[in-house]
mmCIF file of C-alpha atoms and ligand atoms in Angstrom:
data_model
loop_
_atom_site.group_PDB
_atom_site.id
_atom_site.type_symbol
_atom_site.label_atom_id
_atom_site.label_comp_id
_atom_site.label_asym_id
_atom_site.label_seq_id
_atom_site.Cartn_x
_atom_site.Cartn_y
_atom_site.Cartn_z
ATOM 1 C CA MET A 29 0.000 0.000 0.000
ATOM 2 C CA SER A 30 1.361 3.475 -0.880
ATOM 3 C CA PRO A 31 1.949 5.706 2.157
ATOM 4 C CA ILE A 32 -1.036 7.703 3.413
ATOM 5 C CA ASN A 33 -0.578 11.495 3.115
ATOM 6 C CA ILE A 34 -1.202 12.933 6.588
ATOM 7 C CA ALA A 35 -1.927 16.479 7.782
ATOM 8 C CA VAL A 36 -1.664 17.252 11.507
ATOM 9 C CA LEU A 37 -3.598 20.207 12.936
ATOM 10 C CA ILE A 38 -2.289 21.674 16.205
ATOM 11 C CA SER A 39 -2.685 24.677 18.486
ATOM 12 C CA GLY A 40 -0.020 24.021 21.119
ATOM 13 C CA GLY A 41 3.146 22.216 22.176
ATOM 14 C CA GLY A 42 2.700 19.290 19.801
ATOM 15 C CA THR A 43 3.858 16.341 21.925
ATOM 16 C CA ASN A 44 1.242 14.180 20.180
ATOM 17 C CA LEU A 45 2.575 15.420 16.841
ATOM 18 C CA GLN A 46 6.082 14.509 17.995
ATOM 19 C CA ALA A 47 4.947 10.998 18.896
ATOM 20 C CA VAL A 48 3.586 10.557 15.357
ATOM 21 C CA ILE A 49 6.761 11.995 13.773
ATOM 22 C CA ASP A 50 8.902 9.603 15.840
ATOM 23 C CA GLU A 51 6.763 6.547 15.027
ATOM 24 C CA ILE A 52 6.906 7.323 11.296
ATOM 25 C CA ASP A 53 10.691 7.787 11.557
ATOM 26 C CA LEU A 54 10.868 4.305 13.131
ATOM 27 C CA GLY A 55 9.064 2.966 10.059
ATOM 28 C CA ASN A 56 6.056 1.805 12.099
ATOM 29 C CA ILE A 57 3.395 3.828 10.261
ATOM 30 C CA ASN A 58 2.685 3.519 6.528
ATOM 31 C CA GLY A 59 2.155 7.258 6.234
ATOM 32 C CA GLU A 60 3.923 10.555 5.678
ATOM 33 C CA ILE A 61 3.161 13.880 7.370
ATOM 34 C CA LYS A 62 2.943 16.284 4.410
ATOM 35 C CA VAL A 63 1.917 19.380 6.380
ATOM 36 C CA VAL A 64 1.389 20.634 9.940
ATOM 37 C CA ILE A 65 -1.182 23.409 10.239
ATOM 38 C CA SER A 66 -1.702 25.646 13.278
ATOM 39 C CA ASN A 67 -4.123 28.432 14.094
ATOM 40 C CA ARG A 68 -1.527 29.773 16.572
ATOM 41 C CA LYS A 69 1.658 31.432 15.241
ATOM 42 C CA ASN A 70 3.713 30.530 18.320
ATOM 43 C CA ALA A 71 2.579 26.906 18.596
ATOM 44 C CA TYR A 72 5.759 24.971 19.398
ATOM 45 C CA GLY A 73 4.430 22.128 17.271
ATOM 46 C CA LEU A 74 5.279 24.272 14.208
ATOM 47 C CA GLU A 75 8.922 24.272 15.374
ATOM 48 C CA ARG A 76 8.796 20.494 15.752
ATOM 49 C CA ALA A 77 7.604 20.222 12.147
ATOM 50 C CA LYS A 78 10.316 22.565 10.817
ATOM 51 C CA LYS A 79 13.008 20.575 12.658
ATOM 52 C CA HIS A 80 11.853 17.534 10.668
ATOM 53 C CA ASN A 81 11.666 19.437 7.367
ATOM 54 C CA ILE A 82 7.879 19.103 7.386
ATOM 55 C CA ASN A 83 5.870 21.902 5.761
ATOM 56 C CA ALA A 84 4.561 24.027 8.678
ATOM 57 C CA GLU A 85 1.692 26.425 7.978
ATOM 58 C CA TYR A 86 0.283 29.063 10.320
ATOM 59 C CA VAL A 87 -3.213 30.146 9.297
ATOM 60 C CA ASN A 88 -4.029 33.501 10.865
ATOM 61 C CA LYS A 89 -7.709 33.565 11.816
ATOM 62 C CA SER A 90 -7.746 37.380 11.969
ATOM 63 C CA LYS A 91 -7.025 37.554 8.215
ATOM 64 C CA TYR A 92 -10.445 36.016 7.498
ATOM 65 C CA ASP A 93 -13.849 37.595 7.958
ATOM 66 C CA ASN A 94 -15.422 34.420 9.314
ATOM 67 C CA ASP A 95 -14.906 30.772 10.217
ATOM 68 C CA ILE A 96 -16.094 29.576 6.801
ATOM 69 C CA ASP A 97 -13.320 31.490 4.973
ATOM 70 C CA PHE A 98 -10.761 30.444 7.607
ATOM 71 C CA ASN A 99 -11.651 26.775 7.144
ATOM 72 C CA ARG A 100 -11.694 27.222 3.365
ATOM 73 C CA GLU A 101 -8.022 28.251 3.559
ATOM 74 C CA ILE A 102 -7.283 25.088 5.547
ATOM 75 C CA VAL A 103 -9.106 23.016 2.913
ATOM 76 C CA ASN A 104 -6.950 24.693 0.243
ATOM 77 C CA ILE A 105 -3.758 23.709 2.071
ATOM 78 C CA LEU A 106 -5.051 20.145 2.520
ATOM 79 C CA ALA A 107 -5.827 19.903 -1.207
ATOM 80 C CA GLU A 108 -2.440 21.374 -2.203
ATOM 81 C CA ASN A 109 -0.792 18.617 -0.153
ATOM 82 C CA ASN A 110 -3.049 15.875 -1.493
ATOM 83 C CA ILE A 111 -4.021 14.859 2.050
ATOM 84 C CA ASP A 112 -5.722 11.502 2.739
ATOM 85 C CA LEU A 113 -5.928 11.660 6.566
ATOM 86 C CA ILE A 114 -6.220 14.571 9.004
ATOM 87 C CA ILE A 115 -5.046 14.241 12.625
ATOM 88 C CA LEU A 116 -6.291 16.742 15.225
ATOM 89 C CA ALA A 117 -3.579 16.792 17.893
ATOM 90 C CA GLY A 118 -4.528 19.474 20.372
ATOM 91 C CA TYR A 119 -6.267 21.567 17.713
ATOM 92 C CA LEU A 120 -8.558 23.962 19.553
ATOM 93 C CA ARG A 121 -10.844 25.228 16.815
ATOM 94 C CA ILE A 122 -14.088 23.636 15.603
ATOM 95 C CA LEU A 123 -13.870 22.378 12.008
ATOM 96 C CA SER A 124 -16.444 23.620 9.509
ATOM 97 C CA GLU A 125 -19.188 21.244 8.369
ATOM 98 C CA ASP A 126 -17.789 21.554 4.841
ATOM 99 C CA LEU A 127 -14.340 20.358 5.934
ATOM 100 C CA VAL A 128 -15.758 17.487 8.038
ATOM 101 C CA ASN A 129 -17.968 16.370 5.144
ATOM 102 C CA LYS A 130 -15.101 16.597 2.627
ATOM 103 C CA TYR A 131 -12.984 14.347 4.869
ATOM 104 C CA LYS A 132 -15.740 12.101 6.269
ATOM 105 C CA ASN A 133 -14.225 9.224 8.293
ATOM 106 C CA ARG A 134 -10.729 10.550 7.459
ATOM 107 C CA ILE A 135 -10.278 12.847 10.468
ATOM 108 C CA ILE A 136 -8.929 11.428 13.752
ATOM 109 C CA ASN A 137 -8.894 13.292 17.084
ATOM 110 C CA ILE A 138 -7.180 12.533 20.407
ATOM 111 C CA HIS A 139 -9.049 13.510 23.576
ATOM 112 C CA PRO A 140 -7.623 13.314 27.124
ATOM 113 C CA SER A 141 -10.531 11.500 28.796
ATOM 114 C CA LEU A 142 -12.665 8.366 28.372
ATOM 115 C CA ILE A 143 -15.383 9.679 26.037
ATOM 116 C CA PRO A 144 -18.361 10.123 26.645
ATOM 117 C CA SER A 145 -17.141 11.414 30.029
ATOM 118 C CA PHE A 146 -15.550 14.846 30.408
ATOM 119 C CA CYS A 147 -15.783 15.840 26.754
ATOM 120 C CA GLY A 148 -17.682 18.195 24.467
ATOM 121 C CA LYS A 149 -17.801 21.972 24.451
ATOM 122 C CA GLY A 150 -15.453 23.568 26.986
ATOM 123 C CA TYR A 151 -13.632 20.322 27.828
ATOM 124 C CA TYR A 152 -10.061 20.691 26.579
ATOM 125 C CA GLY A 153 -6.530 20.707 27.988
ATOM 126 C CA GLN A 154 -6.168 20.944 31.775
ATOM 127 C CA MET A 155 -9.896 21.664 32.256
ATOM 128 C CA VAL A 156 -10.562 18.017 31.460
ATOM 129 C CA HIS A 157 -8.257 16.787 34.231
ATOM 130 C CA GLN A 158 -9.615 19.321 36.729
ATOM 131 C CA ALA A 159 -13.149 18.056 36.035
ATOM 132 C CA VAL A 160 -11.936 14.463 36.530
ATOM 133 C CA LEU A 161 -10.419 15.357 39.924
ATOM 134 C CA ASP A 162 -13.442 17.418 40.973
ATOM 135 C CA TYR A 163 -15.796 14.553 40.170
ATOM 136 C CA GLY A 164 -13.679 12.055 42.066
ATOM 137 C CA VAL A 165 -13.605 9.311 39.423
ATOM 138 C CA LYS A 166 -11.089 6.501 40.032
ATOM 139 C CA VAL A 167 -10.241 5.952 36.370
ATOM 140 C CA THR A 168 -9.681 8.324 33.479
ATOM 141 C CA GLY A 169 -7.756 7.853 30.249
ATOM 142 C CA ALA A 170 -7.479 8.797 26.578
ATOM 143 C CA THR A 171 -9.751 8.325 23.585
ATOM 144 C CA VAL A 172 -8.899 8.330 19.882
ATOM 145 C CA HIS A 173 -11.983 8.800 17.711
ATOM 146 C CA PHE A 174 -13.125 9.754 14.244
ATOM 147 C CA VAL A 175 -14.396 13.308 13.950
ATOM 148 C CA ASP A 176 -17.989 13.926 12.931
ATOM 149 C CA GLU A 177 -20.067 17.104 12.926
ATOM 150 C CA GLY A 178 -20.261 17.145 16.731
ATOM 151 C CA THR A 179 -17.646 17.897 19.414
ATOM 152 C CA ASP A 180 -15.879 14.698 20.581
ATOM 153 C CA THR A 181 -18.876 12.652 19.358
ATOM 154 C CA GLY A 182 -17.424 10.573 16.501
ATOM 155 C CA ALA A 183 -16.995 6.785 16.480
ATOM 156 C CA ILE A 184 -14.382 5.609 18.976
ATOM 157 C CA ILE A 185 -11.279 3.868 17.601
ATOM 158 C CA LEU A 186 -9.199 3.162 20.738
ATOM 159 C CA GLN A 187 -9.342 3.941 24.443
ATOM 160 C CA GLU A 188 -6.900 3.286 27.266
ATOM 161 C CA THR A 189 -7.401 3.829 30.990
ATOM 162 C CA VAL A 190 -5.288 5.696 33.531
ATOM 163 C CA LYS A 191 -5.747 5.152 37.301
ATOM 164 C CA VAL A 192 -6.457 8.332 39.285
ATOM 165 C CA ASP A 193 -4.350 8.253 42.475
ATOM 166 C CA ASP A 194 -5.426 10.026 45.687
ATOM 167 C CA ASN A 195 -2.410 12.346 45.508
ATOM 168 C CA ASP A 196 -2.867 13.238 41.831
ATOM 169 C CA ASN A 197 -3.209 16.872 40.826
ATOM 170 C CA VAL A 198 -3.971 18.340 37.380
ATOM 171 C CA GLU A 199 -0.319 18.334 36.347
ATOM 172 C CA SER A 200 0.434 14.770 37.462
ATOM 173 C CA LEU A 201 -2.769 13.471 35.871
ATOM 174 C CA GLN A 202 -2.116 15.371 32.617
ATOM 175 C CA LYS A 203 1.368 13.832 32.450
ATOM 176 C CA LYS A 204 0.075 10.271 32.934
ATOM 177 C CA VAL A 205 -2.741 10.744 30.401
ATOM 178 C CA LEU A 206 -0.458 12.382 27.833
ATOM 179 C CA GLU A 207 1.788 9.282 27.808
ATOM 180 C CA VAL A 208 -1.278 7.144 27.046
ATOM 181 C CA GLU A 209 -2.445 9.630 24.406
ATOM 182 C CA HIS A 210 0.812 9.300 22.510
ATOM 183 C CA LYS A 211 0.573 5.504 22.568
ATOM 184 C CA THR A 212 -3.075 5.255 21.493
ATOM 185 C CA LEU A 213 -2.821 7.964 18.831
ATOM 186 C CA VAL A 214 0.112 6.361 17.007
ATOM 187 C CA GLU A 215 -1.557 2.923 17.279
ATOM 188 C CA ALA A 216 -4.797 4.268 15.773
ATOM 189 C CA ILE A 217 -2.936 5.976 12.910
ATOM 190 C CA LYS A 218 -0.951 2.787 12.234
ATOM 191 C CA LEU A 219 -4.190 0.775 12.071
ATOM 192 C CA TYR A 220 -5.776 3.351 9.748
ATOM 193 C CA CYS A 221 -2.755 3.430 7.411
ATOM 194 C CA ASP A 222 -2.767 -0.388 7.331
ATOM 195 C CA GLY A 223 -6.436 -0.334 6.288
ATOM 196 C CA LYS A 224 -7.471 -2.179 9.458
ATOM 197 C CA LEU A 225 -10.256 0.149 10.641
ATOM 198 C CA LYS A 226 -13.828 -0.605 9.546
ATOM 199 C CA ILE A 227 -16.616 1.762 10.579
ATOM 200 C CA ASP A 228 -19.967 0.116 11.281
ATOM 201 C CA GLY A 229 -22.398 2.792 12.501
ATOM 202 C CA ARG A 230 -21.102 3.943 15.870
ATOM 203 C CA LYS A 231 -18.665 1.053 16.104
ATOM 204 C CA VAL A 232 -15.117 0.902 14.747
ATOM 205 C CA ILE A 233 -14.116 -2.686 14.041
ATOM 206 C CA ILE A 234 -10.381 -3.416 14.055
ATOM 207 C CA LYS A 235 -9.773 -6.055 11.380
HETATM 208 C C1 GRF E 323 -3.556 16.843 24.553
HETATM 209 O O1 GRF E 323 -3.884 16.637 25.899
HETATM 210 C C2 GRF E 323 -4.715 16.440 23.689
HETATM 211 O O2 GRF E 323 -5.438 15.343 24.180
HETATM 212 C C3 GRF E 323 -5.571 17.651 23.751
HETATM 213 O O3 GRF E 323 -4.669 18.739 23.706
HETATM 214 C C4 GRF E 323 -3.425 18.316 24.220
HETATM 215 C C5 GRF E 323 -2.374 18.530 23.163
HETATM 216 O O4 GRF E 323 -1.162 18.284 23.669
HETATM 217 N N1 GRF E 323 -6.505 17.664 22.659
HETATM 218 P P1 GRF E 323 0.096 18.388 22.677
HETATM 219 O O5 GRF E 323 0.026 19.735 22.003
HETATM 220 O O6 GRF E 323 -0.037 17.267 21.684
HETATM 221 O O7 GRF E 323 1.276 18.231 23.578
#
């Protein structure tokens, strides 16, 4: 199978992006990151891309009158790079319906909780872990899922649990979950690029 052309969308530090870059460098994923796109100019993930000679594009939201035009620019970049698969790795903007429809079942997101808990509008970054601690759950984790028109509502590909210890705080929990995110995200991308993911309604069957 020819390598899958991948775009990674980020807004921050890009440790998930780095995990994907490293796994591809090890030859474990039949894919190639053709472009990294960020809505934030100073996202360190753009530096990570440049260090690996990967095309890094900052799309400045303030240059566009509205979200539709902003997302249209992203679609242009995706088309220019002949992208097959989009990875959202800490990307903090909502994708337009047009973009989601154009790439139906070809957009994968990583979320730092066990969906359907602690997800949806307003649940991102450290807020997720704070909500986990406030609720007092004993187990949290990471979820990799396909993106649909909702927020964190697409079919689930992989999940892995993380035990919440009594002495955990937001930082310690975020660190433990991030390690699991890296592992599950690269595994899900590997499965996708190997053609091993079959979507059946809300279920994702791993062949
Ligand atoms: C991760 O916790 C991810 O689950 C969430 O945003 C964070 C991104 O971290 N969507 P990084 O930029 O990949 O380090």
